[in-house]
Short mmCIF file of C-alpha atoms and ligand atoms in Angstrom, two decimals:
data_model
loop_
_atom_site.label_atom_id
_atom_site.label_comp_id
_atom_site.label_asym_id
_atom_site.label_seq_id
_atom_site.Cartn_x
_atom_site.Cartn_y
_atom_site.Cartn_z
CA UNK A 1 152.31 133.59 223.56
CA UNK A 2 153.27 136.56 225.70
CA UNK A 3 151.73 138.00 228.85
CA UNK A 4 149.28 140.86 228.66
CA UNK A 5 151.03 144.17 229.35
CA UNK A 6 149.14 146.70 231.47
CA UNK A 7 149.87 150.33 230.59
CA UNK A 8 151.46 151.91 233.69
CA UNK A 9 149.67 154.72 235.53
CA UNK A 10 151.13 158.21 235.20
CA UNK A 11 151.22 160.21 238.44
CA UNK A 12 150.83 163.99 238.29
CA UNK A 13 154.17 165.82 238.15
CA UNK A 14 152.84 168.73 240.22
CA UNK A 15 149.72 169.90 242.03
CA UNK A 16 148.62 173.52 242.09
CA UNK A 17 145.74 175.41 243.64
CA UNK A 18 143.11 176.81 241.33
CA UNK A 19 143.02 180.43 242.51
CA UNK A 20 139.37 180.90 241.60
CA UNK A 21 137.96 177.86 243.35
CA UNK A 22 140.65 177.17 245.93
CA UNK A 23 140.67 173.54 244.80
CA UNK A 24 143.64 171.41 243.82
CA UNK A 25 144.47 171.02 240.16
CA UNK A 26 146.83 168.28 239.01
CA UNK A 27 149.43 168.76 236.30
CA UNK A 28 150.54 165.89 234.08
CA UNK A 29 153.13 165.83 231.34
CA UNK A 30 153.40 163.55 228.33
CA UNK A 31 155.57 163.65 225.26
CA UNK A 32 155.10 162.30 221.77
CA UNK A 33 158.12 160.51 220.39
CA UNK A 34 159.11 157.53 218.32
CA UNK A 35 160.77 154.41 219.68
CA UNK A 36 161.68 150.87 218.68
CA UNK A 37 160.15 147.87 220.36
CA UNK A 38 160.15 144.12 219.96
CA UNK A 39 156.42 143.59 219.41
CA UNK A 40 155.89 140.67 217.05
CA UNK A 41 157.66 137.50 218.22
CA UNK A 42 160.51 136.34 215.92
CA UNK A 43 160.37 139.39 213.67
CA UNK A 44 162.51 142.53 213.85
CA UNK A 45 161.66 145.49 216.02
CA UNK A 46 158.65 147.69 215.32
CA UNK A 47 158.89 151.47 215.05
CA UNK A 48 156.14 153.05 217.11
CA UNK A 49 155.23 156.61 217.99
CA UNK A 50 153.61 156.84 221.39
CA UNK A 51 153.20 158.89 224.53
CA UNK A 52 156.17 158.83 226.94
CA UNK A 53 157.85 156.16 224.83
CA UNK A 54 155.15 153.51 225.19
CA UNK A 55 152.09 152.44 223.22
CA UNK A 56 149.41 152.45 224.48
CA UNK A 57 150.45 155.50 226.47
CA UNK A 58 150.40 155.64 230.27
CA UNK A 59 146.99 155.42 231.92
CA UNK A 60 145.78 158.66 233.49
CA UNK A 61 143.73 157.80 236.59
CA UNK A 62 141.57 160.78 237.47
CA UNK A 63 139.30 161.46 240.41
CA UNK A 64 135.92 162.97 239.75
CA UNK A 65 135.77 166.58 240.91
CA UNK A 66 139.52 167.12 240.65
CA UNK A 67 140.61 169.20 237.66
CA UNK A 68 143.62 168.38 235.53
CA UNK A 69 145.93 170.05 233.07
CA UNK A 70 147.81 167.71 230.77
CA UNK A 71 150.79 169.00 228.80
CA UNK A 72 151.54 167.20 225.54
CA UNK A 73 155.05 167.95 224.23
CA UNK A 74 155.50 167.10 220.57
CA UNK A 75 158.97 165.59 220.09
CA UNK A 76 158.03 163.89 216.84
CA UNK A 77 158.25 165.16 213.27
CA UNK A 78 154.52 165.41 212.53
CA UNK A 79 151.77 167.62 213.92
CA UNK A 80 149.51 166.35 216.68
CA UNK A 81 146.20 167.26 218.23
CA UNK A 82 144.86 165.54 221.34
CA UNK A 83 141.26 164.51 221.78
CA UNK A 84 140.12 163.21 225.15
CA UNK A 85 137.41 160.91 223.88
CA UNK A 86 134.49 160.86 226.33
CA UNK A 87 135.10 164.27 227.88
CA UNK A 88 132.91 167.29 227.28
CA UNK A 89 135.96 169.46 226.91
CA UNK A 90 135.66 173.13 226.00
CA UNK A 91 136.42 173.72 222.32
CA UNK A 92 140.07 174.86 222.75
CA UNK A 93 140.85 171.58 224.54
CA UNK A 94 138.80 169.19 222.42
CA UNK A 95 141.44 168.31 219.85
CA UNK A 96 139.94 170.15 216.89
CA UNK A 97 141.68 168.55 213.92
CA UNK A 98 143.26 171.74 212.60
CA UNK A 99 144.34 172.96 216.04
CA UNK A 100 147.65 171.16 215.72
CA UNK A 101 150.76 171.30 217.84
CA UNK A 102 153.78 171.21 215.56
CA UNK A 103 157.11 169.46 216.07
CA UNK A 104 158.97 171.12 218.95
CA UNK A 105 155.82 172.72 220.37
CA UNK A 106 153.65 171.80 223.33
CA UNK A 107 150.07 172.44 224.36
CA UNK A 108 148.39 172.32 227.77
CA UNK A 109 144.92 170.77 227.79
CA UNK A 110 142.46 171.50 230.57
CA UNK A 111 140.05 168.75 231.66
CA UNK A 112 137.26 169.51 234.16
CA UNK A 113 136.68 165.85 235.26
CA UNK A 114 133.16 166.46 236.50
CA UNK A 115 131.20 164.04 234.33
CA UNK A 116 129.82 160.76 235.66
CA UNK A 117 132.63 158.21 236.12
CA UNK A 118 133.63 156.46 232.93
CA UNK A 119 136.39 154.98 230.79
CA UNK A 120 137.82 157.59 228.45
CA UNK A 121 140.75 157.42 226.11
CA UNK A 122 143.03 160.06 224.70
CA UNK A 123 144.19 159.81 221.13
CA UNK A 124 145.53 161.84 218.27
CA UNK A 125 143.13 163.81 216.07
CA UNK A 126 145.45 165.74 213.72
CA UNK A 127 143.99 166.74 210.38
CA UNK A 128 144.48 164.14 207.64
CA UNK A 129 146.87 161.94 209.69
CA UNK A 130 144.73 160.74 212.58
CA UNK A 131 144.70 157.15 211.30
CA UNK A 132 148.49 156.99 210.96
CA UNK A 133 149.11 158.64 214.33
CA UNK A 134 146.64 156.52 216.29
CA UNK A 135 147.73 153.31 214.55
CA UNK A 136 151.42 153.79 215.35
CA UNK A 137 150.61 154.25 219.03
CA UNK A 138 149.15 157.64 219.92
CA UNK A 139 146.36 156.36 222.17
CA UNK A 140 146.01 155.77 225.90
CA UNK A 141 143.49 155.20 228.69
CA UNK A 142 142.07 157.95 230.90
CA UNK A 143 139.96 156.54 233.71
CA UNK A 144 137.66 158.79 235.68
CA UNK A 145 136.52 157.34 238.99
CA UNK A 146 134.92 158.27 242.26
CA UNK A 147 135.44 156.17 245.36
CA UNK A 148 131.93 156.84 246.66
CA UNK A 149 130.47 155.24 243.51
CA UNK A 150 132.93 152.37 243.68
CA UNK A 151 132.28 151.73 247.39
CA UNK A 152 128.57 151.52 246.75
CA UNK A 153 128.71 149.17 243.75
CA UNK A 154 131.50 146.90 245.02
CA UNK A 155 132.49 145.83 241.53
CA UNK A 156 135.96 144.34 241.05
CA UNK A 157 138.54 147.09 241.59
CA UNK A 158 142.29 147.63 241.81
CA UNK A 159 144.17 144.74 240.19
CA UNK A 160 140.82 143.18 239.27
CA UNK A 161 139.71 146.19 237.19
CA UNK A 162 141.75 145.82 234.02
CA UNK A 163 141.95 148.13 230.98
CA UNK A 164 142.09 146.28 227.65
CA UNK A 165 142.84 148.26 224.51
CA UNK A 166 142.06 146.14 221.46
CA UNK A 167 143.68 147.09 218.15
CA UNK A 168 144.12 145.15 214.98
CA UNK A 169 147.40 145.71 213.11
CA UNK A 170 149.34 144.49 210.12
CA UNK A 171 153.02 143.67 210.44
CA UNK A 172 155.50 143.49 207.56
CA UNK A 173 158.01 140.63 207.40
CA UNK A 174 160.58 143.10 208.80
CA UNK A 175 158.55 143.49 211.98
CA UNK A 176 157.58 147.08 211.08
CA UNK A 177 153.93 147.99 210.76
CA UNK A 178 152.28 148.39 207.41
CA UNK A 179 151.25 152.05 207.38
CA UNK A 180 147.67 153.13 206.64
CA UNK A 181 149.17 156.26 205.04
CA UNK A 182 148.17 155.43 201.49
CA UNK A 183 144.90 153.73 202.34
CA UNK A 184 141.69 155.41 201.27
CA UNK A 185 139.18 152.83 202.51
CA UNK A 186 140.45 150.91 205.53
CA UNK A 187 143.30 149.01 207.11
CA UNK A 188 141.85 146.06 208.98
CA UNK A 189 145.00 144.18 209.94
CA UNK A 190 145.51 140.46 210.41
CA UNK A 191 146.89 140.58 213.97
CA UNK A 192 144.78 141.31 217.04
CA UNK A 193 146.70 143.13 219.74
CA UNK A 194 145.62 143.85 223.31
CA UNK A 195 147.45 146.66 225.11
CA UNK A 196 149.95 146.57 222.24
CA UNK A 197 150.76 142.84 222.45
CA UNK A 198 149.69 140.40 219.71
CA UNK A 199 147.40 137.65 221.07
CA UNK A 200 148.50 137.86 224.71
CA UNK A 201 147.48 135.74 227.67
CA UNK A 202 146.59 136.91 231.14
CA UNK A 203 146.90 134.97 234.38
CA UNK A 204 143.75 135.37 236.43
CA UNK A 205 142.41 134.06 239.74
CA UNK A 206 139.16 132.12 240.09
CA UNK A 207 137.04 135.17 240.91
CA UNK A 208 135.25 138.07 239.23
CA UNK A 209 137.16 140.62 237.17
CA UNK A 210 136.02 143.80 235.51
CA UNK A 211 137.53 144.60 232.12
CA UNK A 212 137.41 148.02 230.49
CA UNK A 213 137.41 147.44 226.75
CA UNK A 214 138.07 150.01 224.07
CA UNK A 215 138.40 149.21 220.39
CA UNK A 216 141.32 151.39 219.32
CA UNK A 217 141.59 149.75 215.89
CA UNK A 218 141.51 152.20 213.04
CA UNK A 219 139.10 150.02 210.98
CA UNK A 220 138.23 146.69 212.64
CA UNK A 221 135.14 146.15 214.76
CA UNK A 222 134.68 143.05 216.90
CA UNK A 223 131.89 140.72 217.87
CA UNK A 224 133.27 139.17 221.05
CA UNK A 225 132.38 135.99 222.87
CA UNK A 226 133.96 133.88 225.59
CA UNK A 227 134.72 130.16 225.60
CA UNK A 228 136.53 127.62 227.73
CA UNK A 229 139.25 126.13 225.52
CA UNK A 230 138.10 122.63 226.48
CA UNK A 231 134.67 123.35 225.01
CA UNK A 232 135.07 125.95 222.26
CA UNK A 233 131.53 125.52 220.90
CA UNK A 234 129.75 126.77 224.03
CA UNK A 235 129.58 130.53 224.46
CA UNK A 236 129.80 131.43 228.10
CA UNK A 237 127.87 134.27 229.75
CA UNK A 238 129.45 137.47 231.01
CA UNK A 239 127.90 140.74 232.18
CA UNK A 240 128.07 144.18 230.61
CA UNK A 241 128.14 146.85 233.33
CA UNK A 242 129.42 149.96 231.55
CA UNK A 243 129.65 151.70 228.20
CA UNK A 244 130.98 154.96 226.71
CA UNK A 245 129.40 157.27 229.29
CA UNK A 246 130.00 155.08 232.34
CA UNK A 247 127.90 152.54 234.19
CA UNK A 248 124.80 151.16 232.53
CA UNK A 249 121.44 151.68 234.14
CA UNK A 250 121.42 147.97 235.06
CA UNK A 251 123.74 145.02 234.35
CA UNK A 252 123.13 143.21 231.05
CA UNK A 253 124.08 139.52 230.86
CA UNK A 254 125.11 138.42 227.37
CA UNK A 255 127.08 135.83 225.44
CA UNK A 256 128.05 138.27 222.68
CA UNK A 257 129.33 141.84 222.63
CA UNK A 258 129.73 144.00 219.55
CA UNK A 259 132.37 146.66 220.00
CA UNK A 260 133.27 149.02 217.20
CA UNK A 261 136.05 151.56 216.91
CA UNK A 262 136.20 153.97 219.88
CA UNK A 263 133.34 152.30 221.74
CA UNK A 264 134.00 151.38 225.37
CA UNK A 265 132.35 148.58 227.27
CA UNK A 266 132.99 147.40 230.80
CA UNK A 267 132.32 143.72 231.36
CA UNK A 268 132.48 141.44 234.37
CA UNK A 269 133.72 137.89 233.88
CA UNK A 270 133.46 135.36 236.69
CA UNK A 271 136.31 132.83 236.49
CA UNK A 272 135.18 131.09 239.66
CA UNK A 273 134.11 127.83 238.04
CA UNK A 274 137.13 127.55 235.76
CA UNK A 275 140.01 126.90 238.13
CA UNK A 276 143.01 125.50 236.27
CA UNK A 277 141.42 126.02 232.85
CA UNK A 278 142.21 128.17 229.84
CA UNK A 279 139.55 130.44 228.43
CA UNK A 280 139.62 132.62 225.33
CA UNK A 281 137.97 135.86 224.35
CA UNK A 282 137.03 135.16 220.74
CA UNK A 283 135.87 137.28 217.79
CA UNK A 284 133.12 136.11 215.42
CA UNK A 285 134.13 135.41 211.86
CA UNK A 286 132.18 137.06 209.03
CA UNK A 287 131.15 139.91 211.28
CA UNK A 288 129.88 142.81 209.17
CA UNK A 289 132.48 143.82 206.57
CA UNK A 290 135.60 142.93 208.54
CA UNK A 291 137.91 140.66 206.52
CA UNK A 292 139.02 137.49 208.30
CA UNK A 293 142.57 136.17 208.51
CA UNK A 294 143.74 132.86 210.01
CA UNK A 295 143.77 134.10 213.62
CA UNK A 296 141.54 137.18 213.69
CA UNK A 297 138.99 135.06 215.55
CA UNK A 298 141.22 135.08 218.66
CA UNK A 299 141.74 138.07 220.93
CA UNK A 300 142.94 137.23 224.44
CA UNK A 301 143.54 134.05 226.45
CA UNK A 302 142.83 133.80 230.17
CA UNK A 303 144.81 131.28 232.20
CA UNK A 304 142.87 130.62 235.39
CA UNK A 305 145.12 129.71 238.33
CA UNK A 306 144.86 126.37 240.11
CA UNK A 307 145.01 127.73 243.66
CA UNK A 308 141.92 129.30 245.20
CA UNK A 309 141.89 133.08 245.06
CA UNK A 310 142.61 134.60 248.45
CA UNK A 311 140.60 137.69 247.67
CA UNK A 312 136.94 138.06 248.17
CA UNK A 313 135.81 138.83 244.65
CA UNK A 314 132.58 137.11 243.87
CA UNK A 315 129.95 139.39 245.35
CA UNK A 316 126.76 139.89 243.37
CA UNK A 317 126.59 142.63 240.78
CA UNK A 318 124.01 145.16 242.02
CA UNK A 319 120.77 145.15 240.04
CA UNK A 320 120.89 148.92 239.63
CA UNK A 321 124.17 150.52 238.62
CA UNK A 322 123.50 154.18 237.98
CA UNK A 323 120.90 156.86 237.45
CA UNK A 324 121.43 157.72 233.83
CA UNK A 325 120.34 161.22 232.89
CA UNK A 326 118.25 160.22 229.89
CA UNK A 327 117.47 163.03 227.42
CA UNK A 328 113.79 163.89 226.95
CA UNK A 329 112.08 161.44 224.62
CA UNK A 330 111.21 162.86 221.24
CA UNK A 331 109.87 161.34 218.03
CA UNK A 332 110.53 164.19 215.62
CA UNK A 333 113.80 163.87 213.76
CA UNK A 334 115.68 167.18 213.77
CA UNK A 335 118.51 166.23 211.44
CA UNK A 336 119.25 163.36 209.07
CA UNK A 337 122.82 162.59 208.09
CA UNK A 338 123.79 160.22 205.31
CA UNK A 339 127.17 158.54 205.45
CA UNK A 340 128.50 157.36 202.13
CA UNK A 341 131.04 157.56 199.35
CA UNK A 342 131.35 160.52 197.02
CA UNK A 343 131.93 160.24 193.27
CA UNK A 344 135.63 160.99 193.74
CA UNK A 345 135.98 158.07 196.18
CA UNK A 346 136.13 160.27 199.26
CA UNK A 347 133.93 159.55 202.30
CA UNK A 348 131.25 162.15 202.95
CA UNK A 349 128.44 163.18 205.31
CA UNK A 350 125.43 164.52 203.40
CA UNK A 351 127.76 164.93 200.44
CA UNK A 352 130.14 167.16 202.41
CA UNK A 353 133.66 166.49 203.58
CA UNK A 354 135.67 168.24 206.27
CA UNK A 355 137.89 169.83 203.62
CA UNK A 356 134.88 171.80 202.46
CA UNK A 357 135.60 174.51 205.00
CA UNK A 358 132.73 176.83 203.97
CA UNK A 359 130.04 174.16 204.19
CA UNK A 360 131.23 171.75 206.85
CA UNK A 361 129.18 173.12 209.76
CA UNK A 362 125.99 171.19 209.04
CA UNK A 363 123.94 171.45 212.25
CA UNK A 364 123.07 174.25 214.67
CA UNK A 365 121.55 172.74 217.82
CA UNK A 366 120.65 175.26 220.52
CA UNK A 367 122.60 175.02 223.75
CA UNK A 368 120.73 173.03 226.37
CA UNK A 369 118.11 171.74 223.90
CA UNK A 370 117.39 168.16 222.94
CA UNK A 371 117.62 166.92 219.35
CA UNK A 372 117.01 163.62 217.64
CA UNK A 373 119.54 162.83 214.92
CA UNK A 374 119.03 160.15 212.29
CA UNK A 375 122.22 158.53 211.01
CA UNK A 376 121.84 156.67 207.73
CA UNK A 377 124.39 154.34 206.18
CA UNK A 378 124.08 154.83 202.44
CA UNK A 379 125.40 151.35 201.82
CA UNK A 380 128.16 150.16 199.56
CA UNK A 381 129.20 147.40 201.92
CA UNK A 382 130.79 149.53 204.66
CA UNK A 383 130.03 150.11 208.29
CA UNK A 384 130.68 153.40 210.09
CA UNK A 385 130.96 153.86 213.87
CA UNK A 386 129.76 157.45 214.32
CA UNK A 387 131.23 159.59 217.09
CA UNK A 388 129.64 162.87 218.14
CA UNK A 389 131.89 165.09 220.26
CA UNK A 390 130.70 166.98 223.37
CA UNK A 391 127.55 164.97 224.13
CA UNK A 392 126.37 161.65 225.55
CA UNK A 393 123.45 160.30 223.55
CA UNK A 394 120.83 157.63 223.89
CA UNK A 395 120.51 155.12 221.05
CA UNK A 396 116.76 154.88 220.49
CA UNK A 397 116.31 153.01 217.21
CA UNK A 398 118.18 150.85 214.74
CA UNK A 399 116.50 149.67 211.57
CA UNK A 400 117.66 148.30 208.25
CA UNK A 401 119.05 145.08 206.98
CA UNK A 402 122.10 144.83 209.21
CA UNK A 403 121.53 143.81 212.81
CA UNK A 404 118.23 143.81 214.61
CA UNK A 405 117.31 146.78 216.72
CA UNK A 406 119.18 148.39 219.55
CA UNK A 407 121.23 145.85 221.52
CA UNK A 408 120.24 145.37 225.20
CA UNK A 409 123.57 146.80 226.36
CA UNK A 410 123.15 149.87 224.12
CA UNK A 411 119.62 150.34 225.40
CA UNK A 412 120.83 150.46 229.02
CA UNK A 413 123.61 152.95 228.22
CA UNK A 414 124.49 156.44 227.24
CA UNK A 415 127.00 156.50 224.41
CA UNK A 416 129.21 158.80 222.38
CA UNK A 417 129.85 156.39 219.51
CA UNK A 418 127.23 154.31 217.78
CA UNK A 419 127.82 151.51 215.34
CA UNK A 420 126.14 152.12 212.01
CA UNK A 421 126.34 148.74 210.32
CA UNK A 422 125.92 148.07 206.62
CA UNK A 423 122.55 149.37 205.40
CA UNK A 424 121.50 150.45 208.87
CA UNK A 425 119.76 153.54 210.12
CA UNK A 426 120.18 154.62 213.72
CA UNK A 427 118.43 157.35 215.73
CA UNK A 428 120.10 159.02 218.69
CA UNK A 429 118.78 161.63 221.13
CA UNK A 430 120.99 164.07 223.00
CA UNK A 431 120.88 167.18 225.03
CA UNK A 432 123.35 169.60 223.42
CA UNK A 433 125.13 170.79 226.54
CA UNK A 434 126.87 171.95 228.61
CA UNK A 435 128.93 174.23 226.37
CA UNK A 436 128.32 176.19 223.22
CA UNK A 437 130.80 176.12 220.37
CA UNK A 438 131.79 174.27 217.21
CA UNK A 439 132.46 170.55 217.64
CA UNK A 440 133.29 167.71 215.26
CA UNK A 441 131.39 164.55 214.47
CA UNK A 442 132.73 161.83 212.25
CA UNK A 443 133.20 158.21 211.37
CA UNK A 444 135.66 156.52 213.75
CA UNK A 445 137.03 154.33 211.00
CA UNK A 446 139.99 156.69 211.09
CA UNK A 447 140.82 156.12 207.43
CA UNK A 448 137.31 157.32 206.59
CA UNK A 449 137.67 160.23 208.99
CA UNK A 450 140.89 161.38 207.34
CA UNK A 451 139.29 161.06 203.88
CA UNK A 452 136.95 163.13 204.71
CA UNK A 453 134.00 161.72 206.66
CA UNK A 454 133.92 164.45 209.26
CA UNK A 455 131.74 167.52 209.71
CA UNK A 456 130.93 169.97 212.47
CA UNK A 457 127.97 171.25 214.45
CA UNK A 458 127.66 174.61 216.15
CA UNK A 459 125.99 174.59 219.54
CA UNK A 460 124.52 178.07 219.66
CA UNK A 461 123.52 180.15 222.64
CA UNK A 462 120.49 181.49 220.80
CA UNK A 463 117.83 179.61 218.89
CA UNK A 464 118.70 179.71 215.21
CU1 C2O B 1 137.81 159.29 219.34
CU2 C2O B 1 136.77 162.68 217.20
O1 C2O B 1 137.43 160.96 218.18
CU1 CU B 2 133.23 155.07 208.04
#
């Protein structure tokens, strides 16, 4: 086993003054290029394509209220488009799939950084090749914080606030990755990686830690639980404190956490009672339609030190974490979208795929108005995590034969991805704001997205 790598932070390369506001604006620069790395022990090197020569890419730590421009220079031989997942970016900076930056070109993306603090991630979104690009390494963390929020909540911070990017991969005997290029349904992978490393371990102290989880797999979703290795049958409690759109309304203790592709959850684990022990973050077998392999039930091992932590890290988690801006309740369903397979084997939303350029704008919410959308999984033994760009939504109902209801941690959150399990129907409510424009929504099984389970909605300034 190998230690957990932590993606390094990227400092801004310059700071300018925004002439309109007089405020500082930070400039960052990243490139897209391929590189070789020893990833899987005892196999050959793996060819990856990442940001600044690493995968996951560097972590961009942003301060709320401080704008940023991030330049992405494409030094690879395929087009790219960058989506900052979790940001209400204006349309030119949202990573529209056809707005690609070709080999040898660069694009500057503007990010306002004024949303509530949250864990975001940046990843490729190029038309038809998003799965391949994200899978080979074009993904990284972008963490928006605000010291006044942090000072008030006193949750674990600094070295005790750890980003964990989960991704399941499949390695060939050569050590190279099996490419999802020719897949039409999914590539689940038989190897769980965290921050790029297969089945790593992490040395921790006997205190509380906060972990920022994102599932960056292209197809695998996880049902996580925590055990002490000495007693693998007993699921230990941990606390969910954040989700896609930042802190939950209140902390939610649980012994199980479902995290699907592109979802983010922040959890607090208290290692205080486990000095000198090993603990493992596990993944349930037979979860939804994910195929199991010999070790896909293991994700990450924690090795708790034997000496007493010198830091003061076991304060209580506050009983209120944030004031979520919940959209107005509404029982009328404005739009119903069915996610399923077309007769030609392609993945469609209401029978339409993104390639159908004339028909792919399938909703026209008015700017600033609330809508309730019903997402229906048409079945066929597949699950679909659905991501809606621009907005944070509230998950208000889940029915059907899959899981039961809205989970307690979904109910206390605002989200931008919701897991639509096999045969499920989910209702979400959102305020379509702040900007007008045409935005994408799609399945975040990236193989489905590429083949063609993506559509668009047009947030209009006038009521249509
Ligand atoms: Cu995380 Cu449209 O994607
Ligand atoms: Cu899907």
